[in-house]
Coordinates of C-alpha atoms in Angstrom, one line a residue:
Chain A
M1 CA -21.0 -7.8 26.3
A2 CA -17.5 -7.7 27.8
V3 CA -15.3 -5.7 25.8
D4 CA -11.4 -6.6 25.5
E5 CA -10.1 -3.3 26.8
T6 CA -6.5 -3.8 25.0
Q7 CA -7.9 -4.1 21.7
F8 CA -8.3 -1.2 19.8
H9 CA -10.5 -0.9 16.9
V10 CA -8.8 1.2 13.7
L11 CA -10.6 2.1 10.8
A12 CA -8.5 2.2 7.5
V13 CA -9.5 4.1 4.5
D14 CA -7.1 3.3 1.3
D15 CA -8.5 3.1 -2.5
S16 CA -5.6 0.9 -3.2
V17 CA -6.1 -2.8 -2.4
I18 CA -2.5 -3.6 -2.1
D19 CA -2.1 -0.8 0.8
R20 CA -5.2 -2.1 2.6
K21 CA -3.7 -5.6 2.5
L22 CA -0.3 -4.2 3.9
I23 CA -1.9 -1.5 6.3
E24 CA -4.1 -4.6 7.6
R25 CA -1.3 -7.2 8.4
L26 CA 0.9 -4.2 10.0
L27 CA -2.1 -3.4 12.2
K28 CA -3.2 -6.9 13.1
T29 CA 0.7 -7.5 13.8
S30 CA 0.3 -5.1 16.2
S31 CA -2.9 -6.3 17.7
F32 CA -4.9 -4.0 16.7
Q33 CA -8.8 -5.1 15.4
V34 CA -9.1 -3.8 11.8
T35 CA -11.8 -3.0 9.3
T36 CA -10.7 -1.5 5.8
V37 CA -12.7 0.5 3.4
D38 CA -11.6 1.9 0.1
S39 CA -13.5 5.2 -0.1
G40 CA -14.1 7.9 2.4
S41 CA -18.0 7.6 1.4
K42 CA -17.9 4.1 2.6
A43 CA -15.8 5.0 5.5
L44 CA -18.4 7.4 6.4
E45 CA -21.1 5.0 5.6
F46 CA -19.7 2.7 8.4
L47 CA -18.9 5.2 11.0
G48 CA -22.6 5.8 10.7
L49 CA -23.1 9.2 8.7
N50 CA -25.2 8.4 6.3
D51 CA -26.7 11.1 4.0
G52 CA -25.3 13.7 6.0
N53 CA -27.2 12.6 9.1
D54 CA -25.4 12.3 12.3
N55 CA -26.2 9.0 13.7
D56 CA -25.6 9.0 17.5
E57 CA -24.5 5.3 17.2
D58 CA -21.3 4.2 19.3
V59 CA -19.2 3.0 16.4
G60 CA -16.9 1.5 18.6
V61 CA -13.7 2.9 16.3
N62 CA -10.8 4.1 18.4
L63 CA -8.9 5.5 15.5
I64 CA -9.0 6.3 11.6
I65 CA -6.1 6.1 9.2
T66 CA -7.0 7.5 6.0
D67 CA -4.9 7.6 2.7
Y68 CA -5.0 11.3 1.3
C69 CA -4.8 10.7 -2.4
M70 CA -8.2 9.0 -3.1
P71 CA -10.5 9.9 -5.8
G72 CA -13.6 11.2 -4.9
M73 CA -13.4 12.2 -1.4
T74 CA -9.8 13.0 -0.4
G75 CA -8.3 11.8 3.0
Y76 CA -8.8 15.7 3.9
D77 CA -12.3 16.1 2.9
L78 CA -12.9 12.9 5.1
L79 CA -11.1 14.4 7.9
R80 CA -13.0 17.4 7.5
R81 CA -16.2 15.7 7.5
I82 CA -15.4 14.1 10.6
K83 CA -14.0 16.8 12.6
K84 CA -17.7 18.6 11.6
S85 CA -19.6 15.8 13.1
S86 CA -20.8 16.0 16.8
C87 CA -20.4 12.5 17.6
L88 CA -17.3 11.8 15.4
R89 CA -15.0 14.5 16.0
D90 CA -13.3 12.8 19.0
I91 CA -11.9 9.9 17.2
P92 CA -8.3 10.7 16.2
V93 CA -7.4 10.5 12.6
V94 CA -4.1 9.8 11.0
I95 CA -3.4 10.7 7.3
M96 CA -1.1 8.5 5.1
S97 CA 0.7 9.9 1.9
S98 CA 3.0 8.9 -0.6
E99 CA 4.1 12.3 -1.2
N100 CA 5.9 14.5 0.9
I101 CA 4.4 17.9 0.7
P102 CA 5.0 20.1 3.6
S103 CA 2.0 22.3 2.8
R104 CA -0.3 19.4 2.4
I105 CA 1.3 17.9 5.7
N106 CA 0.7 21.2 7.8
R107 CA -2.8 21.8 6.3
C108 CA -3.9 18.4 7.4
L109 CA -2.7 18.9 11.1
E110 CA -3.8 22.3 11.3
D111 CA -7.3 20.9 10.2
G112 CA -7.2 18.2 13.0
A113 CA -5.1 15.5 12.0
Q114 CA -3.2 13.9 15.2
D115 CA -0.5 12.6 12.8
F116 CA 0.9 12.3 9.1
F117 CA 2.8 9.3 7.7
L118 CA 4.7 8.6 4.7
K119 CA 3.7 6.0 2.9
P120 CA 4.9 3.1 2.5
L121 CA 4.2 2.4 6.2
Q122 CA 6.4 0.8 8.5
L123 CA 5.7 -0.9 11.8
S124 CA 7.5 1.7 13.7
D125 CA 4.8 4.1 12.2
V126 CA 1.9 1.9 13.7
N127 CA 3.8 1.5 17.1
K128 CA 3.3 5.6 17.2
L129 CA -0.1 5.3 16.8
R130 CA -0.9 4.1 20.3
P131 CA -0.9 7.3 22.2
H132 CA -2.9 8.6 19.8
L133 CA -5.7 6.3 20.6
M134 CA -8.7 6.8 21.9
R135 CA -10.5 5.1 24.6
T136 CA -14.2 4.6 23.9
Chain B
M1 CA 19.0 -32.7 3.8
D2 CA 21.3 -31.8 0.9
I3 CA 18.7 -31.2 -1.3
V4 CA 17.2 -28.8 1.4
N5 CA 20.5 -27.0 1.8
Q6 CA 21.0 -26.6 -2.1
L7 CA 17.6 -25.3 -2.4
Q8 CA 18.1 -22.8 0.7
R9 CA 21.1 -21.8 -1.2
Q10 CA 19.6 -21.0 -4.2
F11 CA 16.8 -19.1 -2.4
I12 CA 19.7 -16.8 -0.6
D13 CA 21.7 -16.5 -3.9
H14 CA 18.0 -15.5 -5.8
S15 CA 17.3 -13.0 -2.9
T16 CA 20.6 -11.6 -2.9
S17 CA 20.5 -10.8 -6.3
L18 CA 17.0 -9.4 -6.2
H19 CA 18.2 -6.4 -3.8
R20 CA 21.8 -6.3 -5.4
E21 CA 20.3 -5.6 -8.7
G22 CA 17.7 -3.2 -7.3
I23 CA 14.8 -5.0 -8.2
V24 CA 13.6 -4.8 -5.1
D25 CA 14.5 -2.8 -2.0
D26 CA 14.2 -3.1 1.9
Q27 CA 10.2 -2.6 1.7
F28 CA 9.9 -5.9 0.4
T29 CA 12.2 -7.4 3.2
E30 CA 9.6 -5.4 5.7
L31 CA 6.9 -7.4 3.7
Q32 CA 8.5 -10.7 4.5
K33 CA 9.0 -9.5 8.1
L34 CA 5.4 -9.4 8.2
Q35 CA 4.6 -12.8 7.3
D36 CA 4.7 -15.5 9.9
E37 CA 2.5 -18.4 11.1
N38 CA -0.8 -16.5 11.4
S39 CA -0.3 -15.3 7.8
P40 CA 2.1 -17.5 6.2
D41 CA 1.2 -16.7 2.8
F42 CA 1.2 -13.0 3.3
V43 CA 3.9 -12.0 0.5
V44 CA 2.3 -14.5 -2.3
E45 CA -0.8 -12.7 -1.2
V46 CA 0.1 -9.1 -1.3
V47 CA 2.2 -9.6 -4.6
S48 CA -0.4 -11.4 -6.5
L49 CA -2.6 -8.5 -5.7
F50 CA -0.1 -6.3 -7.1
F51 CA 0.3 -8.6 -10.3
E52 CA -3.4 -8.2 -11.0
D53 CA -3.7 -4.5 -10.3
S54 CA -0.2 -3.6 -12.2
E55 CA -1.4 -5.5 -15.3
K56 CA -4.7 -3.8 -15.5
L57 CA -3.2 -0.3 -14.5
L58 CA -0.6 -1.1 -17.8
N59 CA -3.4 -1.6 -19.9
N60 CA -5.1 1.5 -18.9
M61 CA -1.7 3.4 -20.0
A62 CA -1.4 1.5 -23.0
R63 CA -5.1 2.3 -24.4
A64 CA -4.9 6.0 -23.1
L65 CA -1.8 6.4 -25.1
E66 CA -3.5 4.8 -28.3
Q67 CA -6.1 7.4 -28.7
A68 CA -6.0 8.9 -31.8
Q69 CA -8.2 11.9 -30.7
G70 CA -6.4 12.8 -28.2
V71 CA -4.4 11.6 -25.4
D72 CA -5.8 12.3 -22.0
F73 CA -2.6 12.8 -20.1
K74 CA -4.3 13.1 -16.6
Q75 CA -5.8 9.5 -17.1
V76 CA -2.3 8.2 -17.8
D77 CA -0.7 10.0 -15.1
A78 CA -3.3 8.7 -12.6
S79 CA -2.5 5.1 -13.6
V80 CA 0.9 5.9 -13.4
H81 CA 0.6 7.5 -9.8
Q82 CA -1.5 3.9 -8.6
L83 CA 1.4 1.9 -10.2
K84 CA 4.2 4.1 -8.4
G85 CA 2.4 4.0 -5.0
S86 CA 1.8 0.3 -5.0
S87 CA 5.3 -0.7 -6.5
S88 CA 6.7 1.2 -3.4
S89 CA 4.6 -0.4 -1.2
I90 CA 5.6 -3.9 -2.1
G91 CA 9.3 -2.6 -2.5
A92 CA 9.6 -2.8 -6.3
M93 CA 12.2 -0.4 -6.9
R94 CA 13.1 -0.1 -10.3
V95 CA 9.3 0.1 -11.1
K96 CA 8.6 2.5 -8.7
N97 CA 11.7 4.5 -10.5
A98 CA 10.3 4.3 -14.0
C99 CA 7.2 5.2 -12.5
I100 CA 8.3 8.5 -11.5
A101 CA 10.3 9.0 -15.0
F102 CA 6.9 8.3 -16.4
R103 CA 5.1 11.2 -14.5
S104 CA 7.4 13.9 -15.9
F105 CA 6.7 12.8 -19.5
C106 CA 2.7 12.7 -18.6
E107 CA 3.4 16.3 -16.8
A108 CA 5.0 17.4 -20.3
Q109 CA 2.3 15.9 -22.2
N110 CA 4.9 14.2 -24.3
R111 CA 3.3 11.2 -26.0
E112 CA 6.7 9.9 -27.5
G113 CA 8.2 10.2 -24.3
C114 CA 5.3 8.3 -22.4
L115 CA 5.3 5.6 -24.8
R116 CA 9.0 4.7 -24.4
C117 CA 8.4 5.0 -20.6
L118 CA 5.6 2.6 -20.9
Q119 CA 7.9 0.2 -22.8
K120 CA 10.4 0.7 -19.7
V121 CA 7.8 0.3 -17.1
T122 CA 6.4 -2.9 -18.8
H123 CA 9.8 -4.4 -18.8
E124 CA 11.1 -3.7 -15.2
Y125 CA 7.4 -5.3 -14.1
S126 CA 7.8 -8.5 -16.5
L127 CA 11.3 -8.7 -15.1
L128 CA 10.2 -8.5 -11.4
K129 CA 7.4 -10.8 -11.9
N130 CA 9.8 -13.3 -13.0
K131 CA 12.0 -12.9 -10.5
L132 CA 9.4 -12.8 -7.9
Q133 CA 7.7 -16.1 -9.2
S134 CA 11.1 -18.3 -9.0
L135 CA 11.4 -16.8 -5.6
F136 CA 8.0 -18.3 -4.6
R137 CA 8.9 -21.6 -6.7
L138 CA 12.2 -22.0 -4.7
E139 CA 10.0 -21.3 -1.4
Q140 CA 7.5 -24.0 -2.1
Q141 CA 10.2 -26.7 -3.3
I142 CA 12.0 -25.7 -0.2
L143 CA 8.8 -26.7 1.9
A144 CA 8.0 -29.5 -0.2
A145 CA 11.4 -31.0 0.9
G146 CA 10.3 -30.3 4.5
G147 CA 12.8 -27.4 5.0
S148 CA 12.5 -24.1 6.2
I149 CA 12.7 -20.7 4.5
P150 CA 15.7 -18.9 5.2
V151 CA 15.0 -15.7 7.0
A152 CA 15.9 -12.3 5.4
K153 CA 17.7 -9.8 7.6

């Protein structure tokens, strides 16, 4: 199957239906392929991490962008889970939050997030994603 | 062409007043910029989701504040936090600001204060909803008359 090398696949995680719609539009406008899910656990399921088992499947996701504040698994918890996984740890993770809390931002960056954006996300933020993207 | 010009003029005036009165801010303009031929109804779709979600949240807040056995302020705050986020995402500035004030009363566990804030947020939300629905109606009228919608700067 021929893969369009220029189209990157982004997995967007956010519990807000409004924010999912917005981020999907922002990403599609910037020519990304987008999958949105509403929770960290759904994200892990999509990525092939079921019940803590590491599926060695090629999941074809080049970047994960996640909201920080979500019920159940936070964006930070998701980041940690991804970084612990041998097959997912190289996928860049970007975190978004509506709250500008320096200690929160620093903790995410220290624990492996590539970048941290304040909400609401702008097109200029999405443009900053390309350098972080991973070629699978 | 006269009717189209008239409608476009009305649209611009309405849009300008929305911004001037602080009902919407630049984020709303950003939403409008994301609408194009690939996604021609984007703004109406997002705003409709927002209306649906907000009404649910406002009901949650009202119910939580009614609890005779004792108000769960964390629950109220969780709903206010969500509404603050979504209103910020669509550029509903006055609703967002009302939510910010609301959160401090939740933190203070002040029921009377919270009830006043709920009233304020509900008022701002209704105002926003009315004004945006008028704006969308004007858009439909312009398109039906064969005109194009003036582009937001």
